[in-house]
C-alpha cells in the first residue's frame, strides 16, 4: 500500500463515502475507483472530484499521486498528432496559441448517459446459487444494446459452475424483457426454499421446458438442473459479459 492508497481508504472511512458512492456520483465503474484505491491505476481523470468527495486537499492529493507514481495530469495529455492538428487549426484562425489549455471546449469528454444496477447478494455454491433480493450492489455504465431497455441490470458471476463460459468476477448484462431461447445463457430467479427468505438466482444455460419442469444446464461439473414451474419467478437472457466491462 502507498500513502495515496492509505489516504483514500482512511478518508473513505472517515467521511462515510464509499467506492460505490464515488462511482455513482461520477458515472464511472466501481472497478475504476477500486483500481485507484488499491494502486492499480496509473492515473485517474477524476482525481480532483475524488479528492473533493473525500475531503482531501487538491494539492495534497496531487502530491500523493506523484509520490505514488501516479501522473495526475496523464489523462490530460494529447497524442502528438492531435496537438499538431490543434496548432494547424490555430494557425489558420490566426491564434497565437493552440487551444489545448481549454481542452474540454475543443474535444468534449462524454460520460455515460445511463447507469444500470448490479443486483443480487452473491453467495457461493456448487450450483452457482446467489441470493437475488433486488439489493443494489453497485452501478455500472449501461452498454448501448441496453440503453433503451427498462429495468436492465447486471450481475457479478460467483463460483465456477459456468466455467469456462463465465468465470468468477465477470460481469453479465441482462435483458429482462427478451424471451429466452434454447441455448441462451440466462439469469433464473426462483422462489426461496423457506417463506420469508429472499429469492435465489442462478446463471445457467437455458435448455427449455419439459412439461412443468424448467431445464437448465451448467458446465462445471456438467449437469442439468430442473425447477418446477411454480417455483420459477423469472428467466432473463444474458446479452453481454466481460471481466472488467
PDB file of C-alpha atoms in Angstrom:
ATOM      1  CA  UNK A   1       0.000   0.000   0.000  1.00  0.00           C
ATOM      2  CA  UNK A   2       1.209   3.546  -0.765  1.00  0.00           C
ATOM      3  CA  UNK A   3       0.500   6.777   1.103  1.00  0.00           C
ATOM      4  CA  UNK A   4      -2.071   7.527  -1.627  1.00  0.00           C
ATOM      5  CA  UNK A   5      -3.994   4.284  -1.159  1.00  0.00           C
ATOM      6  CA  UNK A   6      -3.754   4.603   2.630  1.00  0.00           C
ATOM      7  CA  UNK A   7      -5.150   8.138   2.441  1.00  0.00           C
ATOM      8  CA  UNK A   8      -8.001   7.140   0.132  1.00  0.00           C
ATOM      9  CA  UNK A   9      -9.099   4.285   2.375  1.00  0.00           C
ATOM     10  CA  UNK A  10      -8.661   6.421   5.509  1.00  0.00           C
ATOM     11  CA  UNK A  11     -10.794   9.280   4.143  1.00  0.00           C
ATOM     12  CA  UNK A  12     -13.399   6.926   2.737  1.00  0.00           C
ATOM     13  CA  UNK A  13     -13.902   5.539   6.234  1.00  0.00           C
ATOM     14  CA  UNK A  14     -13.753   8.969   7.866  1.00  0.00           C
ATOM     15  CA  UNK A  15     -16.281  10.597   5.522  1.00  0.00           C
ATOM     16  CA  UNK A  16     -18.514   7.575   5.011  1.00  0.00           C
ATOM     17  CA  UNK A  17     -18.151   7.988   1.227  1.00  0.00           C
ATOM     18  CA  UNK A  18     -17.819   4.524  -0.308  1.00  0.00           C
ATOM     19  CA  UNK A  19     -16.269   3.500  -3.605  1.00  0.00           C
ATOM     20  CA  UNK A  20     -19.788   2.784  -4.871  1.00  0.00           C
ATOM     21  CA  UNK A  21     -20.819   6.347  -3.915  1.00  0.00           C
ATOM     22  CA  UNK A  22     -17.899   7.766  -5.901  1.00  0.00           C
ATOM     23  CA  UNK A  23     -18.650   5.602  -8.946  1.00  0.00           C
ATOM     24  CA  UNK A  24     -22.328   6.577  -8.873  1.00  0.00           C
ATOM     25  CA  UNK A  25     -21.611  10.292  -8.449  1.00  0.00           C
ATOM     26  CA  UNK A  26     -19.034  10.418 -11.260  1.00  0.00           C
ATOM     27  CA  UNK A  27     -20.801   7.974 -13.615  1.00  0.00           C
ATOM     28  CA  UNK A  28     -17.796   5.653 -13.753  1.00  0.00           C
ATOM     29  CA  UNK A  29     -17.401   1.977 -12.879  1.00  0.00           C
ATOM     30  CA  UNK A  30     -16.620   0.945  -9.336  1.00  0.00           C
ATOM     31  CA  UNK A  31     -13.765  -1.118 -10.791  1.00  0.00           C
ATOM     32  CA  UNK A  32     -12.103   2.121 -11.974  1.00  0.00           C
ATOM     33  CA  UNK A  33     -12.437   3.606  -8.487  1.00  0.00           C
ATOM     34  CA  UNK A  34     -11.189   0.396  -6.876  1.00  0.00           C
ATOM     35  CA  UNK A  35      -8.140   0.385  -9.172  1.00  0.00           C
ATOM     36  CA  UNK A  36      -7.136   3.836  -7.875  1.00  0.00           C
ATOM     37  CA  UNK A  37      -7.833   2.896  -4.243  1.00  0.00           C
ATOM     38  CA  UNK A  38      -5.641  -0.193  -4.494  1.00  0.00           C
ATOM     39  CA  UNK A  39      -2.764   1.163  -6.566  1.00  0.00           C
ATOM     40  CA  UNK A  40      -3.595  -0.482  -9.891  1.00  0.00           C
ATOM     41  CA  UNK A  41      -4.461   2.688 -11.840  1.00  0.00           C
ATOM     42  CA  UNK A  42      -1.675   4.718 -13.462  1.00  0.00           C
ATOM     43  CA  UNK A  43      -3.833   7.816 -13.163  1.00  0.00           C
ATOM     44  CA  UNK A  44      -7.443   8.992 -12.959  1.00  0.00           C
ATOM     45  CA  UNK A  45      -9.245  11.652 -14.953  1.00  0.00           C
ATOM     46  CA  UNK A  46     -11.436  12.228 -11.892  1.00  0.00           C
ATOM     47  CA  UNK A  47      -8.780  12.637  -9.185  1.00  0.00           C
ATOM     48  CA  UNK A  48      -9.878  16.198  -8.354  1.00  0.00           C
ATOM     49  CA  UNK A  49     -13.531  15.139  -7.954  1.00  0.00           C
ATOM     50  CA  UNK A  50     -12.495  12.143  -5.836  1.00  0.00           C
ATOM     51  CA  UNK A  51     -10.350  14.402  -3.633  1.00  0.00           C
ATOM     52  CA  UNK A  52     -13.304  16.756  -3.170  1.00  0.00           C
ATOM     53  CA  UNK A  53     -15.691  13.936  -2.241  1.00  0.00           C
ATOM     54  CA  UNK A  54     -13.207  12.513   0.282  1.00  0.00           C
ATOM     55  CA  UNK A  55     -12.337  15.968   1.667  1.00  0.00           C
ATOM     56  CA  UNK A  56      -8.672  15.739   0.640  1.00  0.00           C
ATOM     57  CA  UNK A  57      -6.898  18.995  -0.247  1.00  0.00           C
ATOM     58  CA  UNK A  58      -6.320  19.129  -4.010  1.00  0.00           C
ATOM     59  CA  UNK A  59      -2.621  19.934  -3.713  1.00  0.00           C
ATOM     60  CA  UNK A  60      -2.149  17.131  -1.182  1.00  0.00           C
ATOM     61  CA  UNK A  61      -3.954  14.707  -3.496  1.00  0.00           C
ATOM     62  CA  UNK A  62      -1.772  15.789  -6.435  1.00  0.00           C
ATOM     63  CA  UNK A  63       1.421  15.253  -4.432  1.00  0.00           C
ATOM     64  CA  UNK A  64       0.242  11.876  -3.108  1.00  0.00           C
ATOM     65  CA  UNK A  65      -0.400  10.746  -6.679  1.00  0.00           C
ATOM     66  CA  UNK A  66       3.014  11.920  -7.854  1.00  0.00           C
ATOM     67  CA  UNK A  67       4.762  10.271  -4.882  1.00  0.00           C
ATOM     68  CA  UNK A  68       2.885   7.051  -5.609  1.00  0.00           C
ATOM     69  CA  UNK A  69       3.972   7.027  -9.251  1.00  0.00           C
ATOM     70  CA  UNK A  70       0.608   8.232 -10.496  1.00  0.00           C
ATOM     71  CA  UNK A  71       0.672  11.069 -13.027  1.00  0.00           C
ATOM     72  CA  UNK A  72      -2.268  13.332 -12.100  1.00  0.00           C
ATOM     73  CA  UNK A  73      -2.135  15.024 -15.480  1.00  0.00           C
ATOM     74  CA  UNK A  74      -1.697  11.866 -17.569  1.00  0.00           C
ATOM     75  CA  UNK A  75      -5.212  11.824 -18.986  1.00  0.00           C
ATOM     76  CA  UNK A  76      -4.992  15.491 -19.988  1.00  0.00           C
ATOM     77  CA  UNK A  77      -2.068  14.926 -22.369  1.00  0.00           C
ATOM     78  CA  UNK A  78      -2.778  14.584 -26.072  1.00  0.00           C
ATOM     79  CA  UNK A  79      -1.038  12.467 -28.703  1.00  0.00           C
ATOM     80  CA  UNK A  80       1.449  14.495 -30.789  1.00  0.00           C
ATOM     81  CA  UNK A  81      -0.733  14.175 -33.903  1.00  0.00           C
ATOM     82  CA  UNK A  82      -3.692  15.752 -32.111  1.00  0.00           C
ATOM     83  CA  UNK A  83      -1.537  18.558 -30.688  1.00  0.00           C
ATOM     84  CA  UNK A  84      -0.164  19.313 -34.173  1.00  0.00           C
ATOM     85  CA  UNK A  85      -3.706  19.333 -35.564  1.00  0.00           C
ATOM     86  CA  UNK A  86      -4.756  21.893 -32.964  1.00  0.00           C
ATOM     87  CA  UNK A  87      -1.712  24.015 -33.813  1.00  0.00           C
ATOM     88  CA  UNK A  88      -2.644  23.910 -37.502  1.00  0.00           C
ATOM     89  CA  UNK A  89      -6.205  24.976 -36.716  1.00  0.00           C
ATOM     90  CA  UNK A  90      -4.901  27.817 -34.536  1.00  0.00           C
ATOM     91  CA  UNK A  91      -2.555  28.987 -37.290  1.00  0.00           C
ATOM     92  CA  UNK A  92      -5.398  29.138 -39.809  1.00  0.00           C
ATOM     93  CA  UNK A  93      -7.514  31.080 -37.289  1.00  0.00           C
ATOM     94  CA  UNK A  94      -4.669  33.478 -36.521  1.00  0.00           C
ATOM     95  CA  UNK A  95      -4.497  32.408 -32.872  1.00  0.00           C
ATOM     96  CA  UNK A  96      -1.204  32.844 -31.048  1.00  0.00           C
ATOM     97  CA  UNK A  97      -1.508  29.605 -29.065  1.00  0.00           C
ATOM     98  CA  UNK A  98      -3.272  26.302 -29.728  1.00  0.00           C
ATOM     99  CA  UNK A  99      -6.433  25.820 -27.647  1.00  0.00           C
ATOM    100  CA  UNK A 100      -5.013  22.942 -25.611  1.00  0.00           C
ATOM    101  CA  UNK A 101      -5.457  24.794 -22.330  1.00  0.00           C
ATOM    102  CA  UNK A 102      -9.231  24.538 -22.661  1.00  0.00           C
ATOM    103  CA  UNK A 103      -9.341  21.011 -23.993  1.00  0.00           C
ATOM    104  CA  UNK A 104     -12.900  20.313 -22.865  1.00  0.00           C
ATOM    105  CA  UNK A 105     -14.153  23.086 -25.179  1.00  0.00           C
ATOM    106  CA  UNK A 106     -12.285  21.614 -28.157  1.00  0.00           C
ATOM    107  CA  UNK A 107     -12.854  17.895 -27.558  1.00  0.00           C
ATOM    108  CA  UNK A 108     -15.863  17.344 -25.256  1.00  0.00           C
ATOM    109  CA  UNK A 109     -15.385  14.481 -22.823  1.00  0.00           C
ATOM    110  CA  UNK A 110     -18.582  12.465 -22.585  1.00  0.00           C
ATOM    111  CA  UNK A 111     -19.768  10.495 -19.573  1.00  0.00           C
ATOM    112  CA  UNK A 112     -22.127   7.538 -19.700  1.00  0.00           C
ATOM    113  CA  UNK A 113     -25.688   8.804 -20.119  1.00  0.00           C
ATOM    114  CA  UNK A 114     -27.186   5.879 -18.231  1.00  0.00           C
ATOM    115  CA  UNK A 115     -26.103   3.655 -15.381  1.00  0.00           C
ATOM    116  CA  UNK A 116     -27.686   0.305 -14.554  1.00  0.00           C
ATOM    117  CA  UNK A 117     -27.669  -1.505 -11.205  1.00  0.00           C
ATOM    118  CA  UNK A 118     -25.684  -4.596 -10.318  1.00  0.00           C
ATOM    119  CA  UNK A 119     -28.199  -6.733  -8.418  1.00  0.00           C
ATOM    120  CA  UNK A 120     -28.087  -9.693  -6.077  1.00  0.00           C
ATOM    121  CA  UNK A 121     -26.279 -10.619  -2.928  1.00  0.00           C
ATOM    122  CA  UNK A 122     -23.698 -13.144  -4.051  1.00  0.00           C
ATOM    123  CA  UNK A 123     -23.148 -16.345  -2.082  1.00  0.00           C
ATOM    124  CA  UNK A 124     -21.032 -19.274  -3.167  1.00  0.00           C
ATOM    125  CA  UNK A 125     -22.242 -22.754  -4.022  1.00  0.00           C
ATOM    126  CA  UNK A 126     -21.630 -25.663  -6.374  1.00  0.00           C
ATOM    127  CA  UNK A 127     -24.727 -24.710  -8.324  1.00  0.00           C
ATOM    128  CA  UNK A 128     -23.707 -21.048  -8.655  1.00  0.00           C
ATOM    129  CA  UNK A 129     -26.571 -20.041  -6.402  1.00  0.00           C
ATOM    130  CA  UNK A 130     -26.863 -16.498  -5.111  1.00  0.00           C
ATOM    131  CA  UNK A 131     -29.465 -14.516  -3.176  1.00  0.00           C
ATOM    132  CA  UNK A 132     -31.497 -12.454  -5.613  1.00  0.00           C
ATOM    133  CA  UNK A 133     -33.072  -9.934  -3.277  1.00  0.00           C
ATOM    134  CA  UNK A 134     -33.054  -6.934  -5.605  1.00  0.00           C
ATOM    135  CA  UNK A 135     -30.473  -5.168  -3.442  1.00  0.00           C
ATOM    136  CA  UNK A 136     -28.235  -2.867  -5.472  1.00  0.00           C
ATOM    137  CA  UNK A 137     -24.585  -3.862  -5.064  1.00  0.00           C
ATOM    138  CA  UNK A 138     -23.120  -1.318  -7.462  1.00  0.00           C
ATOM    139  CA  UNK A 139     -23.859   0.769 -10.565  1.00  0.00           C
ATOM    140  CA  UNK A 140     -22.217   0.205 -13.940  1.00  0.00           C
ATOM    141  CA  UNK A 141     -22.224   2.066 -17.265  1.00  0.00           C
ATOM    142  CA  UNK A 142     -25.045   0.849 -19.497  1.00  0.00           C
ATOM    143  CA  UNK A 143     -23.918  -0.745 -22.791  1.00  0.00           C
ATOM    144  CA  UNK A 144     -25.562   0.625 -25.980  1.00  0.00           C
ATOM    145  CA  UNK A 145     -27.512  -2.615 -26.508  1.00  0.00           C
ATOM    146  CA  UNK A 146     -29.449  -1.984 -23.268  1.00  0.00           C
ATOM    147  CA  UNK A 147     -29.722   1.809 -23.466  1.00  0.00           C
ATOM    148  CA  UNK A 148     -33.449   1.723 -24.253  1.00  0.00           C
ATOM    149  CA  UNK A 149     -34.361  -1.340 -22.179  1.00  0.00           C
ATOM    150  CA  UNK A 150     -36.340  -0.576 -18.999  1.00  0.00           C
ATOM    151  CA  UNK A 151     -35.143  -2.336 -15.831  1.00  0.00           C
ATOM    152  CA  UNK A 152     -31.942  -3.676 -17.426  1.00  0.00           C
ATOM    153  CA  UNK A 153     -29.428  -4.845 -14.851  1.00  0.00           C
ATOM    154  CA  UNK A 154     -26.151  -6.685 -14.356  1.00  0.00           C
ATOM    155  CA  UNK A 155     -24.904  -9.429 -12.026  1.00  0.00           C
ATOM    156  CA  UNK A 156     -21.415 -10.377 -10.842  1.00  0.00           C
ATOM    157  CA  UNK A 157     -20.590 -14.029 -11.523  1.00  0.00           C
ATOM    158  CA  UNK A 158     -19.653 -16.015  -8.431  1.00  0.00           C
ATOM    159  CA  UNK A 159     -18.344 -19.568  -8.353  1.00  0.00           C
ATOM    160  CA  UNK A 160     -17.073 -21.908 -11.058  1.00  0.00           C
ATOM    161  CA  UNK A 161     -20.338 -23.597 -12.069  1.00  0.00           C
ATOM    162  CA  UNK A 162     -20.365 -21.947 -15.543  1.00  0.00           C
ATOM    163  CA  UNK A 163     -16.606 -22.006 -16.129  1.00  0.00           C
ATOM    164  CA  UNK A 164     -15.071 -21.640 -18.685  1.00  0.00           C
ATOM    165  CA  UNK A 165     -18.068 -19.788 -20.185  1.00  0.00           C
ATOM    166  CA  UNK A 166     -18.153 -17.365 -17.243  1.00  0.00           C
ATOM    167  CA  UNK A 167     -15.534 -17.012 -14.536  1.00  0.00           C
ATOM    168  CA  UNK A 168     -15.727 -15.559 -11.023  1.00  0.00           C
ATOM    169  CA  UNK A 169     -15.596 -11.781 -11.036  1.00  0.00           C
ATOM    170  CA  UNK A 170     -17.032 -11.483 -14.536  1.00  0.00           C
ATOM    171  CA  UNK A 171     -19.977  -9.149 -15.066  1.00  0.00           C
ATOM    172  CA  UNK A 172     -23.026 -10.241 -17.077  1.00  0.00           C
ATOM    173  CA  UNK A 173     -25.588  -7.823 -18.513  1.00  0.00           C
ATOM    174  CA  UNK A 174     -29.225  -8.893 -18.519  1.00  0.00           C
ATOM    175  CA  UNK A 175     -32.191  -8.069 -20.789  1.00  0.00           C
ATOM    176  CA  UNK A 176     -35.301  -8.587 -18.612  1.00  0.00           C
ATOM    177  CA  UNK A 177     -37.829  -8.181 -21.441  1.00  0.00           C
ATOM    178  CA  UNK A 178     -36.450 -10.531 -24.109  1.00  0.00           C
ATOM    179  CA  UNK A 179     -37.793 -14.111 -24.219  1.00  0.00           C
ATOM    180  CA  UNK A 180     -35.195 -16.807 -23.599  1.00  0.00           C
ATOM    181  CA  UNK A 181     -34.379 -19.204 -26.446  1.00  0.00           C
ATOM    182  CA  UNK A 182     -32.802 -22.631 -26.310  1.00  0.00           C
ATOM    183  CA  UNK A 183     -29.051 -22.259 -25.842  1.00  0.00           C
ATOM    184  CA  UNK A 184     -29.269 -18.776 -24.293  1.00  0.00           C
ATOM    185  CA  UNK A 185     -27.349 -18.069 -21.119  1.00  0.00           C
ATOM    186  CA  UNK A 186     -29.841 -16.784 -18.571  1.00  0.00           C
ATOM    187  CA  UNK A 187     -30.312 -15.461 -15.063  1.00  0.00           C
ATOM    188  CA  UNK A 188     -33.092 -17.500 -13.470  1.00  0.00           C
ATOM    189  CA  UNK A 189     -34.811 -16.330 -10.318  1.00  0.00           C
ATOM    190  CA  UNK A 190     -36.696 -18.859  -8.183  1.00  0.00           C
ATOM    191  CA  UNK A 191     -38.762 -18.658  -5.023  1.00  0.00           C
ATOM    192  CA  UNK A 192     -36.845 -19.261  -1.753  1.00  0.00           C
ATOM    193  CA  UNK A 193     -36.939 -22.629  -0.042  1.00  0.00           C
ATOM    194  CA  UNK A 194     -38.302 -21.057   3.147  1.00  0.00           C
ATOM    195  CA  UNK A 195     -41.052 -18.486   3.481  1.00  0.00           C
ATOM    196  CA  UNK A 196     -39.756 -15.018   4.289  1.00  0.00           C
ATOM    197  CA  UNK A 197     -36.353 -15.628   2.728  1.00  0.00           C
ATOM    198  CA  UNK A 198     -35.014 -13.801  -0.349  1.00  0.00           C
ATOM    199  CA  UNK A 199     -35.407 -15.387  -3.808  1.00  0.00           C
ATOM    200  CA  UNK A 200     -32.496 -17.380  -5.223  1.00  0.00           C
ATOM    201  CA  UNK A 201     -30.774 -16.743  -8.550  1.00  0.00           C
ATOM    202  CA  UNK A 202     -28.782 -18.919 -10.940  1.00  0.00           C
ATOM    203  CA  UNK A 203     -26.693 -18.206 -14.043  1.00  0.00           C
ATOM    204  CA  UNK A 204     -27.172 -21.168 -16.390  1.00  0.00           C
ATOM    205  CA  UNK A 205     -27.777 -22.207 -19.988  1.00  0.00           C
ATOM    206  CA  UNK A 206     -31.445 -22.345 -20.935  1.00  0.00           C
ATOM    207  CA  UNK A 207     -32.457 -25.771 -22.267  1.00  0.00           C
ATOM    208  CA  UNK A 208     -36.228 -25.340 -22.214  1.00  0.00           C
ATOM    209  CA  UNK A 209     -39.423 -26.592 -20.624  1.00  0.00           C
ATOM    210  CA  UNK A 210     -40.196 -30.268 -20.195  1.00  0.00           C
ATOM    211  CA  UNK A 211     -43.837 -30.256 -19.180  1.00  0.00           C
ATOM    212  CA  UNK A 212     -43.959 -28.292 -15.929  1.00  0.00           C
ATOM    213  CA  UNK A 213     -40.206 -28.502 -15.364  1.00  0.00           C
ATOM    214  CA  UNK A 214     -37.682 -25.825 -16.338  1.00  0.00           C
ATOM    215  CA  UNK A 215     -34.494 -27.496 -17.559  1.00  0.00           C
ATOM    216  CA  UNK A 216     -31.154 -25.688 -17.251  1.00  0.00           C
ATOM    217  CA  UNK A 217     -27.571 -26.722 -17.914  1.00  0.00           C
ATOM    218  CA  UNK A 218     -24.340 -25.902 -16.127  1.00  0.00           C
ATOM    219  CA  UNK A 219     -20.780 -26.645 -17.235  1.00  0.00           C
ATOM    220  CA  UNK A 220     -18.716 -27.334 -14.116  1.00  0.00           C
ATOM    221  CA  UNK A 221     -19.496 -30.001 -13.165  1.00  0.00           C
ATOM    222  CA  UNK A 222     -21.573 -30.609 -16.285  1.00  0.00           C
ATOM    223  CA  UNK A 223     -25.129 -31.476 -15.350  1.00  0.00           C
ATOM    224  CA  UNK A 224     -28.750 -30.483 -15.801  1.00  0.00           C
ATOM    225  CA  UNK A 225     -30.728 -28.616 -13.151  1.00  0.00           C
ATOM    226  CA  UNK A 226     -34.518 -28.575 -13.041  1.00  0.00           C
ATOM    227  CA  UNK A 227     -37.145 -26.466 -11.271  1.00  0.00           C
ATOM    228  CA  UNK A 228     -40.928 -26.798 -11.031  1.00  0.00           C
ATOM    229  CA  UNK A 229     -42.807 -24.148 -12.999  1.00  0.00           C
ATOM    230  CA  UNK A 230     -44.436 -22.875  -9.790  1.00  0.00           C
ATOM    231  CA  UNK A 231     -41.051 -22.100  -8.249  1.00  0.00           C
ATOM    232  CA  UNK A 232     -39.768 -20.015 -11.184  1.00  0.00           C
ATOM    233  CA  UNK A 233     -40.077 -16.253 -10.773  1.00  0.00           C
ATOM    234  CA  UNK A 234     -38.299 -15.085 -13.945  1.00  0.00           C
ATOM    235  CA  UNK A 235     -35.965 -16.100 -16.779  1.00  0.00           C
ATOM    236  CA  UNK A 236     -33.851 -13.278 -18.203  1.00  0.00           C
ATOM    237  CA  UNK A 237     -31.335 -13.706 -21.078  1.00  0.00           C
ATOM    238  CA  UNK A 238     -27.727 -12.562 -20.724  1.00  0.00           C
ATOM    239  CA  UNK A 239     -26.733 -10.485 -23.744  1.00  0.00           C
ATOM    240  CA  UNK A 240     -23.219  -9.310 -22.854  1.00  0.00           C
ATOM    241  CA  UNK A 241     -20.401 -10.137 -20.456  1.00  0.00           C
ATOM    242  CA  UNK A 242     -16.900  -9.022 -19.608  1.00  0.00           C
ATOM    243  CA  UNK A 243     -14.206  -9.248 -16.941  1.00  0.00           C
ATOM    244  CA  UNK A 244     -13.944  -5.510 -16.355  1.00  0.00           C
ATOM    245  CA  UNK A 245     -16.564  -4.130 -18.717  1.00  0.00           C
TER     246      UNK A 245
END
